[in-house]
Coordinates of C-alpha atoms in Angstrom, one line a residue:
Chain A
M110 CA -135.2 -25.6 100.6
G111 CA -135.8 -25.8 97.0
S112 CA -138.1 -28.4 95.6
T113 CA -136.2 -28.2 92.3
N114 CA -133.8 -31.1 93.0
S115 CA -136.6 -33.4 94.0
T116 CA -138.7 -32.4 91.0
L117 CA -135.8 -33.1 88.6
I118 CA -135.4 -36.5 90.1
K119 CA -139.1 -37.3 89.5
I120 CA -138.8 -36.5 85.8
P121 CA -137.5 -39.6 83.9
N122 CA -134.8 -39.1 81.3
V123 CA -134.5 -35.4 82.1
D124 CA -130.9 -35.1 80.8
E125 CA -131.9 -36.6 77.5
L126 CA -134.9 -34.3 77.3
I127 CA -132.7 -31.2 77.9
Q128 CA -130.3 -32.4 75.3
E129 CA -132.9 -33.2 72.7
T130 CA -135.2 -30.2 73.2
G131 CA -132.9 -27.5 74.3
F132 CA -135.1 -26.3 77.1
S133 CA -133.4 -25.1 80.2
T134 CA -133.8 -26.9 83.5
A135 CA -136.1 -24.1 84.8
H136 CA -138.3 -24.3 81.8
I137 CA -138.6 -28.1 82.0
I138 CA -139.7 -27.7 85.6
R139 CA -142.3 -25.2 84.7
L140 CA -143.6 -27.5 81.9
H141 CA -143.6 -30.3 84.4
D142 CA -145.7 -28.3 86.8
R143 CA -148.1 -27.5 83.9
F144 CA -148.2 -31.2 83.0
K145 CA -149.1 -32.1 86.5
E146 CA -151.8 -29.4 86.5
L147 CA -153.4 -30.8 83.4
D148 CA -153.0 -34.3 84.6
K149 CA -155.8 -33.9 87.2
E150 CA -156.1 -37.6 88.0
R151 CA -152.4 -38.0 88.5
R152 CA -152.0 -40.8 86.0
G153 CA -148.6 -39.7 84.7
Y154 CA -149.9 -39.2 81.2
L155 CA -152.4 -37.0 79.4
C156 CA -155.3 -38.0 77.3
P157 CA -157.3 -35.8 74.8
Q158 CA -159.9 -34.9 77.4
D159 CA -157.3 -33.3 79.6
F160 CA -156.4 -31.0 76.8
G161 CA -160.0 -30.4 76.1
A162 CA -160.3 -28.9 79.6
I163 CA -158.0 -26.1 78.7
K164 CA -160.3 -23.1 78.1
G165 CA -158.0 -21.3 75.7
L166 CA -157.8 -24.4 73.6
A167 CA -161.6 -25.0 73.6
I168 CA -162.3 -21.7 72.0
N169 CA -159.6 -22.1 69.4
P170 CA -161.1 -23.0 66.0
I171 CA -158.3 -25.6 65.3
G172 CA -158.1 -26.7 68.9
D173 CA -158.9 -30.3 68.1
R174 CA -156.1 -30.4 65.5
I175 CA -153.6 -29.0 67.9
I176 CA -154.6 -31.6 70.4
G177 CA -154.2 -34.3 67.7
A178 CA -150.6 -33.2 67.1
F179 CA -149.7 -34.5 70.6
F180 CA -151.0 -38.0 70.0
S181 CA -149.2 -40.3 67.5
P182 CA -151.6 -42.3 65.4
G183 CA -153.3 -45.0 67.3
R184 CA -152.2 -43.7 70.7
E185 CA -154.6 -42.3 73.3
T186 CA -152.0 -41.1 75.8
V187 CA -149.1 -38.7 75.8
D188 CA -146.4 -38.8 78.5
F189 CA -144.3 -35.9 79.7
Y190 CA -141.4 -36.7 77.5
T191 CA -143.5 -36.5 74.3
F192 CA -145.4 -33.5 75.7
V193 CA -142.1 -31.5 76.0
K194 CA -140.8 -32.7 72.7
I195 CA -143.9 -31.4 70.9
L196 CA -143.8 -28.1 72.7
A197 CA -140.1 -27.8 71.8
H198 CA -141.2 -27.0 68.3
F199 CA -142.1 -23.6 69.7
R200 CA -138.8 -22.8 71.3
P201 CA -137.3 -19.6 69.8
A202 CA -134.3 -20.5 67.6
D203 CA -131.0 -20.2 69.3
N204 CA -128.7 -18.5 67.0
S205 CA -126.0 -18.5 69.5
R206 CA -125.5 -22.3 69.2
P207 CA -122.8 -23.1 66.6
K208 CA -124.2 -25.3 63.9
E209 CA -122.6 -28.7 63.8
S210 CA -123.2 -30.4 60.6
S211 CA -123.1 -33.9 62.3
S212 CA -125.8 -33.2 64.8
P213 CA -129.4 -33.8 63.9
E214 CA -131.6 -30.9 63.1
P215 CA -133.0 -29.3 66.3
I216 CA -136.7 -29.7 67.0
N217 CA -137.2 -25.9 66.7
S218 CA -135.6 -25.5 63.3
R219 CA -137.6 -23.6 60.7
T220 CA -138.3 -26.7 58.8
N221 CA -139.6 -28.6 61.8
K222 CA -141.8 -25.7 62.8
L223 CA -143.2 -25.6 59.3
K224 CA -143.7 -29.4 59.5
F225 CA -145.8 -28.8 62.6
V226 CA -148.0 -26.3 60.8
F227 CA -148.3 -28.5 57.8
Q228 CA -149.8 -31.1 60.2
M229 CA -152.5 -28.7 61.1
Y230 CA -153.8 -28.8 57.5
D231 CA -152.8 -32.3 56.5
I232 CA -155.3 -34.2 58.6
D233 CA -155.1 -37.5 56.8
K234 CA -151.3 -37.4 57.1
D235 CA -150.6 -38.4 53.6
G236 CA -147.9 -35.8 53.1
K237 CA -150.0 -33.5 51.0
I238 CA -152.7 -30.9 51.7
S239 CA -155.5 -32.1 49.4
R240 CA -158.7 -30.1 48.6
I241 CA -160.6 -32.2 51.1
D242 CA -157.9 -31.4 53.8
L243 CA -158.2 -27.7 53.1
L244 CA -161.9 -27.7 53.0
K245 CA -162.1 -29.4 56.4
A246 CA -159.6 -26.9 57.8
L247 CA -161.4 -23.9 56.6
R248 CA -164.8 -25.2 57.7
S249 CA -163.5 -25.4 61.3
M250 CA -161.9 -22.0 61.2
L251 CA -164.8 -20.1 59.7
E252 CA -168.3 -19.5 61.0
M253 CA -171.3 -21.5 60.0
Q254 CA -172.7 -18.7 57.7
V255 CA -169.9 -19.1 55.2
T256 CA -171.4 -21.2 52.3
E257 CA -170.0 -24.2 50.5
E258 CA -169.5 -22.2 47.3
Q259 CA -167.4 -19.6 49.1
L260 CA -165.3 -22.4 50.7
D261 CA -164.8 -24.0 47.3
S262 CA -163.7 -20.9 45.7
I263 CA -161.2 -20.1 48.5
V264 CA -159.8 -23.6 48.3
D265 CA -159.5 -23.4 44.5
R266 CA -157.7 -20.1 44.7
T267 CA -155.3 -21.3 47.4
I268 CA -154.4 -24.5 45.6
Q269 CA -153.9 -22.6 42.4
E270 CA -151.5 -20.2 44.0
A271 CA -149.4 -22.7 45.8
D272 CA -149.5 -25.9 43.7
L273 CA -146.5 -25.8 41.5
D274 CA -146.4 -29.3 40.1
G275 CA -150.0 -29.5 39.1
D276 CA -151.1 -32.4 41.2
D277 CA -154.0 -30.5 42.7
A278 CA -152.6 -30.7 46.2
I279 CA -150.0 -28.9 48.2
S280 CA -146.9 -30.8 49.1
F281 CA -144.6 -29.9 52.0
E282 CA -142.1 -28.3 49.6
E283 CA -144.8 -26.2 48.0
F284 CA -146.1 -25.2 51.4
R285 CA -142.7 -24.2 52.5
K286 CA -142.2 -22.1 49.3
S287 CA -145.5 -20.3 49.8
L288 CA -144.5 -19.3 53.4
E289 CA -140.9 -18.5 52.6
K290 CA -141.2 -14.8 53.3
V291 CA -142.9 -15.3 56.7
N292 CA -140.8 -14.9 59.7
I293 CA -141.6 -18.3 61.1
D294 CA -139.3 -18.1 64.0
H295 CA -141.0 -15.0 65.3
K296 CA -144.6 -16.1 64.6
M297 CA -144.2 -19.6 65.8
S298 CA -142.2 -19.2 69.0
I299 CA -143.2 -19.0 72.6
R300 CA -140.9 -17.0 74.9
F301 CA -140.7 -17.8 78.5
L302 CA -140.5 -14.8 80.8
R303 CA -139.1 -16.7 83.7
Chain B
M239 CA -141.5 -36.6 138.9
M240 CA -144.5 -35.6 137.0
E241 CA -145.8 -33.4 139.8
D242 CA -142.5 -31.5 139.9
F243 CA -142.8 -31.0 136.1
W244 CA -146.2 -29.6 136.4
A245 CA -145.3 -27.5 139.4
S246 CA -142.7 -25.7 137.5
F247 CA -144.5 -25.7 134.2
F248 CA -147.7 -24.3 135.6
P249 CA -146.5 -20.8 136.6
V250 CA -144.8 -20.5 133.2
L251 CA -148.1 -21.3 131.5
M252 CA -149.9 -18.7 133.7
I253 CA -147.4 -16.0 132.8
W254 CA -147.7 -16.8 129.2
F255 CA -151.4 -16.7 129.4
K256 CA -151.4 -13.3 131.2
C257 CA -149.0 -11.9 128.6
L258 CA -151.3 -13.2 125.9
V259 CA -154.3 -11.5 127.4
L260 CA -152.7 -8.2 128.2
L261 CA -150.6 -7.8 125.1
I262 CA -152.8 -9.2 122.5
M263 CA -156.3 -9.9 123.5
L264 CA -157.3 -6.8 125.3
P265 CA -155.9 -4.4 122.8
A266 CA -157.4 -6.4 120.0
M267 CA -160.8 -6.3 121.6
F268 CA -160.8 -2.6 121.9
G269 CA -159.3 -2.0 118.5
I270 CA -156.1 -0.4 119.6
S271 CA -152.6 -1.5 118.6
L272 CA -149.6 -1.7 120.9
G273 CA -147.2 -1.6 118.0
I274 CA -145.9 -5.1 118.4
T275 CA -147.2 -6.2 115.1
E276 CA -145.8 -3.1 113.4
T277 CA -142.3 -3.8 114.8
Y278 CA -142.6 -7.5 113.8
M279 CA -143.5 -6.5 110.2
K280 CA -140.6 -4.0 110.0
I281 CA -138.1 -6.7 111.0
L282 CA -139.7 -9.1 108.6
I283 CA -139.5 -6.8 105.7
K284 CA -135.9 -6.0 106.3
T285 CA -135.1 -9.7 106.6
L286 CA -136.9 -10.6 103.4
E287 CA -135.2 -7.8 101.5
W288 CA -131.8 -9.1 102.6
A289 CA -132.8 -12.6 101.5
T290 CA -133.9 -11.4 98.1
H291 CA -130.7 -9.5 97.7
R292 CA -128.7 -12.7 98.4
I293 CA -130.7 -14.7 95.9
Q294 CA -130.3 -12.1 93.2
R295 CA -126.6 -11.9 93.8
A296 CA -126.4 -15.6 93.5
S297 CA -128.2 -16.0 90.2
R298 CA -125.8 -15.3 87.4
A299 CA -126.5 -16.2 83.8
E300 CA -130.1 -17.2 84.6
E301 CA -131.5 -13.7 84.9
I302 CA -134.7 -13.3 86.6
L303 CA -136.6 -11.5 83.9
K304 CA -139.0 -8.9 85.1
H305 CA -142.5 -9.7 84.1
S306 CA -144.0 -7.1 81.9
S307 CA -147.5 -7.1 83.3
S308 CA -148.5 -7.2 86.9
N309 CA -150.1 -10.7 86.7
G310 CA -146.8 -12.5 86.4
G311 CA -147.3 -14.4 83.2
L312 CA -145.2 -17.4 82.3
I313 CA -144.8 -16.7 78.6
Q314 CA -144.7 -13.6 76.6
R315 CA -148.0 -12.7 75.0
D316 CA -148.9 -10.4 72.2
D317 CA -151.6 -8.0 73.1
S318 CA -152.6 -7.4 69.5
S319 CA -155.9 -8.6 68.2
L320 CA -156.8 -11.5 65.9
E321 CA -157.1 -9.0 63.0
Q322 CA -153.8 -7.3 63.6
E323 CA -151.9 -10.5 63.8
I324 CA -153.3 -12.1 60.7
E325 CA -152.8 -8.8 58.8
E326 CA -149.1 -9.0 59.8
L327 CA -148.9 -12.6 58.7
R328 CA -150.4 -11.8 55.3
R329 CA -148.0 -8.9 54.6
N330 CA -145.5 -11.4 53.4
R331 CA -147.8 -12.9 50.7
P332 CA -146.3 -13.6 47.3
K333 CA -149.3 -12.2 45.5
A334 CA -151.1 -9.0 46.2
A335 CA -153.7 -9.1 48.9
E336 CA -157.3 -8.9 47.9
Q337 CA -160.1 -7.5 50.1
G338 CA -160.7 -10.4 52.5
D339 CA -159.0 -13.6 51.5
F340 CA -157.4 -16.7 52.9
T341 CA -153.7 -17.4 53.2
L342 CA -152.0 -20.6 54.3
S343 CA -150.1 -18.6 56.8
D344 CA -153.3 -17.6 58.6
V345 CA -153.3 -20.8 60.6
L346 CA -150.0 -19.8 62.3
Y347 CA -152.0 -17.4 64.5
F348 CA -154.3 -20.0 65.7
T349 CA -151.6 -22.6 66.1
R350 CA -149.5 -20.3 68.3
K351 CA -152.5 -19.2 70.4
G352 CA -153.4 -22.8 70.9
I353 CA -150.0 -23.8 72.1
E354 CA -149.8 -20.7 74.3
S355 CA -152.9 -21.8 76.1
I356 CA -151.5 -25.3 76.5
V357 CA -148.4 -23.9 78.2
E358 CA -150.2 -21.3 80.2
D359 CA -153.9 -20.9 80.5
D360 CA -155.3 -17.5 81.3
V361 CA -158.1 -18.9 83.3
T362 CA -156.4 -21.9 85.0
Q363 CA -153.6 -19.5 86.0
R364 CA -156.1 -17.7 88.2
F365 CA -156.8 -20.8 90.2
T366 CA -153.3 -21.5 91.3
S367 CA -151.4 -19.3 93.7
E368 CA -149.7 -16.2 92.5
E369 CA -146.0 -16.9 92.2
L370 CA -143.6 -14.4 93.7
V371 CA -140.6 -13.1 91.9
S372 CA -138.5 -13.1 95.1
W373 CA -138.7 -15.7 97.8
N374 CA -140.3 -14.9 101.1
L375 CA -138.5 -17.7 103.0
L376 CA -141.6 -19.9 103.0
T377 CA -140.7 -23.3 101.4
R378 CA -144.1 -23.6 99.8
T379 CA -143.4 -20.7 97.5
N380 CA -139.9 -21.8 96.6
N381 CA -140.3 -23.2 93.1
N382 CA -137.4 -21.7 91.2
F383 CA -134.8 -21.1 93.7
Q384 CA -132.1 -23.5 94.3
Y385 CA -129.8 -23.7 97.2
V386 CA -128.1 -20.3 97.5
S387 CA -126.0 -20.0 100.6
V388 CA -125.5 -21.3 104.1
R389 CA -126.7 -18.1 105.7
L390 CA -129.9 -18.2 103.8
T391 CA -130.5 -21.7 104.8
I392 CA -129.9 -20.9 108.5
L393 CA -132.3 -18.0 108.2
W394 CA -134.9 -20.2 106.7
G395 CA -134.4 -22.7 109.5
V396 CA -134.8 -20.0 112.1
G397 CA -137.9 -19.0 110.3
V398 CA -139.3 -22.5 110.4
I399 CA -138.7 -22.8 114.2
L400 CA -140.2 -19.3 114.7
R401 CA -143.3 -20.0 112.7
Y402 CA -144.0 -23.5 113.8
C403 CA -143.0 -23.5 117.4
I404 CA -143.7 -20.0 118.6
L405 CA -146.2 -18.4 116.3
L406 CA -148.3 -21.4 115.6
P407 CA -149.2 -22.3 119.2
L408 CA -149.8 -18.7 119.9
R409 CA -152.1 -18.3 117.0
V410 CA -154.0 -21.5 117.6
T411 CA -154.7 -20.4 121.2
L412 CA -155.9 -17.1 120.1
A413 CA -158.1 -18.6 117.5
G414 CA -159.5 -20.9 120.1
I415 CA -160.2 -18.1 122.5
G416 CA -161.7 -16.0 119.7
I417 CA -164.1 -18.7 118.5
S418 CA -165.2 -19.8 122.0
W419 CA -165.8 -16.2 123.0
L420 CA -167.9 -15.7 119.9
V421 CA -170.1 -18.7 120.7
I422 CA -170.4 -17.9 124.4
G423 CA -170.9 -14.1 123.9
T424 CA -173.5 -14.4 121.2
T425 CA -175.4 -17.0 123.1
L426 CA -175.4 -14.7 126.1
V427 CA -176.6 -11.7 124.1
G428 CA -179.2 -13.9 122.6
F429 CA -180.9 -14.2 126.0
L430 CA -181.7 -10.5 126.1
P431 CA -185.1 -9.3 124.7
N432 CA -185.0 -7.5 121.5
C433 CA -184.0 -3.9 122.1
R434 CA -181.4 -1.4 121.0
V435 CA -179.0 -2.5 123.6
K436 CA -179.1 -6.0 122.3
G437 CA -178.1 -4.8 118.9
W438 CA -175.3 -2.7 120.2
L439 CA -174.0 -5.5 122.4
S440 CA -174.2 -8.0 119.6
E441 CA -172.1 -5.8 117.4
L442 CA -169.6 -5.4 120.2
V443 CA -169.3 -9.1 120.7
H444 CA -168.9 -9.8 117.0
L445 CA -166.3 -7.1 116.6
M446 CA -164.2 -8.2 119.5
C447 CA -164.2 -11.8 118.5
Y448 CA -163.3 -11.1 114.9
R449 CA -160.5 -8.9 116.0
I450 CA -159.1 -11.7 118.1
C451 CA -159.4 -14.0 115.2
A452 CA -157.6 -11.5 113.0
R453 CA -154.8 -11.4 115.5
S454 CA -154.6 -15.1 115.4
L455 CA -153.7 -14.8 111.8
S456 CA -151.3 -11.9 112.4
A457 CA -153.5 -10.0 110.0
T458 CA -152.7 -6.4 109.2
I459 CA -155.6 -4.8 107.5
H460 CA -155.6 -1.3 106.0
Y461 CA -159.1 0.1 105.4
H462 CA -159.5 2.8 102.8
K463 CA -162.2 5.2 102.1
K464 CA -164.1 4.6 105.3
Q465 CA -166.6 7.2 104.5
N466 CA -168.3 4.8 102.2
R467 CA -169.0 2.2 104.9
P468 CA -172.0 0.1 104.1
K469 CA -175.3 1.1 105.8
K470 CA -178.1 -1.0 107.1
G471 CA -180.4 -2.5 104.5
G472 CA -177.7 -2.6 101.9
I473 CA -175.9 -5.4 100.1
C474 CA -172.2 -5.7 100.2
V475 CA -170.4 -7.5 97.4
A476 CA -166.7 -8.3 97.5
N477 CA -164.2 -10.4 95.6
H478 CA -163.5 -13.8 97.1
T479 CA -160.1 -15.2 97.8
S480 CA -160.5 -17.3 100.9
P481 CA -162.8 -18.0 103.8
I482 CA -160.7 -15.5 105.8
D483 CA -162.3 -12.7 103.8
V484 CA -165.1 -12.8 106.2
V485 CA -162.8 -12.2 109.2
I486 CA -161.1 -9.4 107.3
L487 CA -164.2 -7.5 106.5
A488 CA -166.0 -8.2 109.8
N489 CA -163.1 -6.5 111.7
D490 CA -164.3 -3.1 110.7
G491 CA -168.0 -3.5 110.5
C492 CA -170.9 -5.8 111.2
Y493 CA -172.5 -7.7 108.5
A494 CA -175.3 -10.3 108.2
M495 CA -173.7 -13.4 106.7
V496 CA -175.2 -15.4 104.0
G497 CA -174.3 -19.0 103.6
Q498 CA -175.1 -22.7 103.8
V499 CA -175.9 -24.4 107.0
H500 CA -172.9 -26.6 108.1
G501 CA -172.6 -29.3 110.6
G502 CA -169.9 -29.6 113.3
L503 CA -168.0 -26.6 114.6
M504 CA -169.2 -24.3 111.9
G505 CA -172.8 -25.2 112.7
V506 CA -172.3 -24.4 116.3
I507 CA -170.9 -21.0 115.4
Q508 CA -173.7 -20.3 112.9
R509 CA -176.4 -21.1 115.4
A510 CA -174.8 -19.0 118.1
M511 CA -174.4 -16.1 115.8
E512 CA -178.0 -16.4 114.7
R513 CA -179.1 -15.9 118.3
S514 CA -177.7 -12.5 118.7
C515 CA -178.6 -10.9 115.4
P516 CA -180.2 -12.2 112.2
H517 CA -178.0 -13.9 109.7
I518 CA -179.2 -15.8 106.7
W519 CA -178.4 -19.5 106.7
F520 CA -179.8 -21.7 104.0
E521 CA -180.4 -25.4 104.1
R522 CA -178.7 -27.2 101.2
A523 CA -182.0 -28.0 99.6
E524 CA -183.2 -24.4 99.8
M525 CA -180.2 -23.2 97.9
R526 CA -181.4 -24.7 94.7
D527 CA -184.6 -22.8 94.8
R528 CA -183.4 -19.5 93.4
H529 CA -186.8 -17.8 94.0
L530 CA -186.8 -18.7 97.7
V531 CA -183.2 -17.5 98.1
T532 CA -183.9 -14.2 96.4
Q533 CA -187.1 -13.7 98.4
R534 CA -185.4 -14.3 101.7
L535 CA -182.6 -11.9 100.9
R536 CA -185.0 -9.3 99.7
D537 CA -187.0 -9.6 102.9
H538 CA -183.8 -9.1 104.9
V539 CA -182.7 -6.1 102.9
N540 CA -186.1 -4.4 103.0
D541 CA -186.0 -4.5 106.8
K542 CA -184.0 -1.4 107.5
T543 CA -183.1 -2.5 111.0
K544 CA -181.1 -5.4 109.9
L545 CA -177.4 -5.3 109.1
P546 CA -176.2 -5.2 105.5
I547 CA -175.7 -8.6 104.0
L548 CA -172.3 -9.7 102.7
I549 CA -172.2 -11.7 99.5
F550 CA -169.3 -13.0 97.4
P551 CA -170.8 -13.1 93.8
E552 CA -167.9 -14.9 92.2
G553 CA -169.2 -18.0 93.9
T554 CA -165.7 -19.5 94.4
C555 CA -162.3 -18.6 95.6
V556 CA -160.0 -17.0 93.1
N557 CA -156.3 -16.4 93.6
N558 CA -156.6 -12.6 94.1
T559 CA -154.9 -11.6 90.9
S560 CA -158.2 -11.1 89.0
V561 CA -161.9 -10.9 89.4
M562 CA -164.1 -13.5 87.8
M563 CA -167.6 -13.1 86.5
F564 CA -170.1 -12.1 89.1
K565 CA -173.2 -14.3 89.4
K566 CA -176.2 -12.1 88.7
G567 CA -178.4 -13.5 91.6
S568 CA -177.1 -11.0 94.1
F569 CA -177.8 -8.1 91.8
E570 CA -181.5 -9.1 91.2
I571 CA -182.5 -8.4 94.8
G572 CA -182.7 -4.7 94.5
G573 CA -181.4 -2.3 97.0
T574 CA -178.1 -0.5 97.2
I575 CA -175.0 -2.3 96.4
Y576 CA -171.9 -1.4 98.4
P577 CA -168.8 -2.8 96.6
L578 CA -165.8 -3.8 98.6
A579 CA -162.4 -4.6 97.1
I580 CA -160.0 -6.9 98.9
K581 CA -156.4 -7.3 97.9
Y582 CA -153.9 -9.4 99.8
D583 CA -150.2 -8.7 99.7
P584 CA -148.7 -12.1 98.7
Q585 CA -145.3 -11.1 100.2
F586 CA -146.1 -12.4 103.6
G587 CA -148.4 -15.2 103.1
D588 CA -150.5 -16.6 100.4
A589 CA -154.2 -16.3 101.4
F590 CA -155.7 -18.1 98.4
W591 CA -157.6 -21.2 99.3
N592 CA -157.1 -23.8 96.5
S593 CA -160.0 -26.0 97.6
S594 CA -159.0 -28.8 95.2
K595 CA -155.5 -29.0 96.8
Y596 CA -156.1 -28.3 100.5
N597 CA -159.0 -28.9 102.8
M598 CA -160.1 -26.4 105.3
V599 CA -157.9 -27.6 108.2
S600 CA -154.7 -27.8 106.2
Y601 CA -155.5 -24.4 104.7
L602 CA -155.9 -22.9 108.2
L603 CA -152.7 -24.5 109.3
R604 CA -150.9 -23.0 106.3
M605 CA -152.4 -19.6 107.2
M606 CA -151.2 -19.8 110.7
T607 CA -147.7 -20.8 109.8
S608 CA -147.2 -18.0 107.3
W609 CA -145.5 -14.9 108.3
A610 CA -148.5 -12.7 108.3
I611 CA -151.5 -11.7 106.3
V612 CA -151.4 -8.2 105.0
C613 CA -154.3 -6.9 103.0
N614 CA -156.0 -3.8 101.8
V615 CA -159.8 -3.2 101.9
W616 CA -161.4 -0.4 99.9
Y617 CA -164.9 0.7 100.7
M618 CA -166.3 2.0 97.4
P619 CA -169.2 4.4 96.8
P620 CA -172.6 2.7 96.7
M621 CA -174.0 1.7 93.3
T622 CA -177.6 1.1 92.2
Q623 CA -179.0 -0.5 89.1
E624 CA -179.6 2.0 86.4
E625 CA -182.5 2.4 84.0
G626 CA -182.4 0.0 81.2
E627 CA -179.6 -2.0 82.7
N628 CA -180.2 -5.6 83.3
A629 CA -178.8 -7.7 86.2
V630 CA -175.9 -9.0 84.2
Q631 CA -174.7 -5.6 83.0
F632 CA -175.1 -4.3 86.5
A633 CA -173.0 -7.1 87.8
N634 CA -170.3 -6.5 85.2
R635 CA -170.2 -2.8 86.1
V636 CA -169.7 -3.5 89.7
K637 CA -167.1 -6.1 88.9
S638 CA -165.1 -3.7 86.8
A639 CA -165.2 -1.1 89.5
I640 CA -163.9 -3.6 92.1
A641 CA -161.2 -4.9 89.8
Q642 CA -160.0 -1.4 89.1
Q643 CA -159.9 -0.4 92.7
G644 CA -158.1 -3.4 93.9
G645 CA -155.7 -3.5 91.0
L646 CA -156.9 -6.9 89.8
V647 CA -157.5 -8.0 86.3
D648 CA -161.1 -7.9 85.2
L649 CA -161.8 -11.2 83.5
A650 CA -164.9 -12.1 81.5
W651 CA -164.5 -15.7 82.5
D652 CA -167.0 -17.5 84.7
G653 CA -165.7 -18.7 88.1
A654 CA -167.6 -21.9 87.5
L655 CA -165.2 -22.6 84.7
K656 CA -162.9 -23.8 87.4
R657 CA -164.9 -27.0 87.2
G658 CA -167.0 -26.7 84.1
R659 CA -166.8 -26.5 80.3
V660 CA -166.5 -23.5 78.0
K661 CA -169.6 -22.3 76.3
D662 CA -169.5 -22.7 72.5
S663 CA -170.3 -19.0 72.0
F664 CA -166.7 -18.1 72.8
K665 CA -165.5 -20.3 70.0
E666 CA -168.1 -18.9 67.7
Q667 CA -166.8 -15.4 68.4
Q668 CA -163.3 -16.4 67.3
Q669 CA -164.7 -18.0 64.1
K670 CA -166.8 -15.0 63.4
M671 CA -163.9 -12.6 63.7
Y672 CA -161.7 -14.7 61.4
S673 CA -164.5 -15.2 58.9
H674 CA -164.8 -11.5 58.6
M675 CA -161.2 -11.4 57.5
V676 CA -161.6 -14.1 55.0
V677 CA -164.9 -13.5 53.3
G678 CA -165.4 -9.9 54.2
D679 CA -168.7 -8.3 55.5
D680 CA -171.4 -9.8 53.3
S681 CA -171.9 -13.5 53.3
S682 CA -173.1 -13.6 49.8
D683 CA -170.5 -13.9 47.1

């Protein structure tokens, strides 16, 4: 009875995972099931094509970027541990946990969530959202009919609004400032129902 | 020694056989019920309720949250549209919002939606079995429940013995009898010259055998709206969950089956059935020629003496929580469409055939070791193609009607997506909606 115990044994470093990500055992098992579902060829890791097979992601305008967030530069595979760590960004913040100043910042803190979103824009990963980054992002999110001029003017306006130190790019701090009034925890969290 | 064993075993076997025939086969053949199944179901329900109660008592801090919608989602989803969500994000802008504009926060919507679909895909979810909130004492559905109590384990153990040692042999025997009788009976009827009696006999044989087969699965079927039963020369369409659908439907009426010619046992059954009344079996190569397929179906439908044909337009097995896109081929034939909705109750046994996970034999084995199959069939009023409606729209109309009747979710996704890729047009739709919010209506600045 209960395949739970046998499933837990199959997941390597599960205690570490729970500790680092804050997911409950049940959620880790669900994510493991999902991982196995996506890993159709049972290789123990996922590659970009496995993500590409997800229909909801395929119709998402920034689907490719989201997939890219799972793969560190130069790597073509992602194992379950990393998979869960990335998804941990989207855990709702637990306000019940007492904040210990010595422990490292949890993966689902506001800053880390913002960092994840920053990644969606900063494609060349140079720490700043440049005009080119923003142009590329907008191109993928908008339809073909939108002209280059329109894109340019939108990019101009956006950088003007957010760039505070005049370097014609948006740094992470500037990005954070421009989103300071947004309820990041609410908008960037996924709640498990069971 | 061996002779003694047989000498004592044989009478037992005979008694068992006689019981089988009297208590199950004969009533099944004539469509009457002795009430054994009803009593069995009542006991089963009581036991499962008790088991659920125990589990719920045992789970303390980890509350089993009630899922908000009927399709048992894993994560909470917002039902609001793209526009609503982005509007909300923009409400917190530092500067005043202009008519149609871009904000850095817009991307939060797409990011979250993307991650949601990584955790739980609306489409992929339909192709795995529906998970139950409470456990029905079948190990295969026990994902979330840890060891609860000794009593529950014992009950589960008793259940295993009951299902594998008593029910399974019984059911396999019945299935064997049912199928052999089908083959023999239809072949015998096939020797008669074509006349009304032949038709009547053929229907009788088919009905009896399907009823025995249904008993072999401990299937309890409730038919609703029988006044809408399909008539000759019509086309019946139904949602598809498993190969058992055919047995379920054929228990209450006779249909002409449509399908591919198989080899082996299936082939024998197909050929035998063909002898007593016309069915439509296609060679593999013929299936690719859509024109030929449509023509043959049309010929059959136009012949008013032939039985209504049964088609499953989804083209693949879906897990019975939703209805996928109907292929338009069936709706181009013309003639009256009789929609049928089939909904299985997952409480007693999961009828969904996940063909990528189980082959036919292991699937049937799973079916025969479940508690029972309970399902509801609704006969819906006939529908015909309306003026100015093309086949695709007609198909969608029928699909919505079936989904609504059966309490299933009506999805626009294509069942072929189980294996294939998404069309780009879906992505373009998203881009279009978002563009509208950023640059407004006119594309010229």
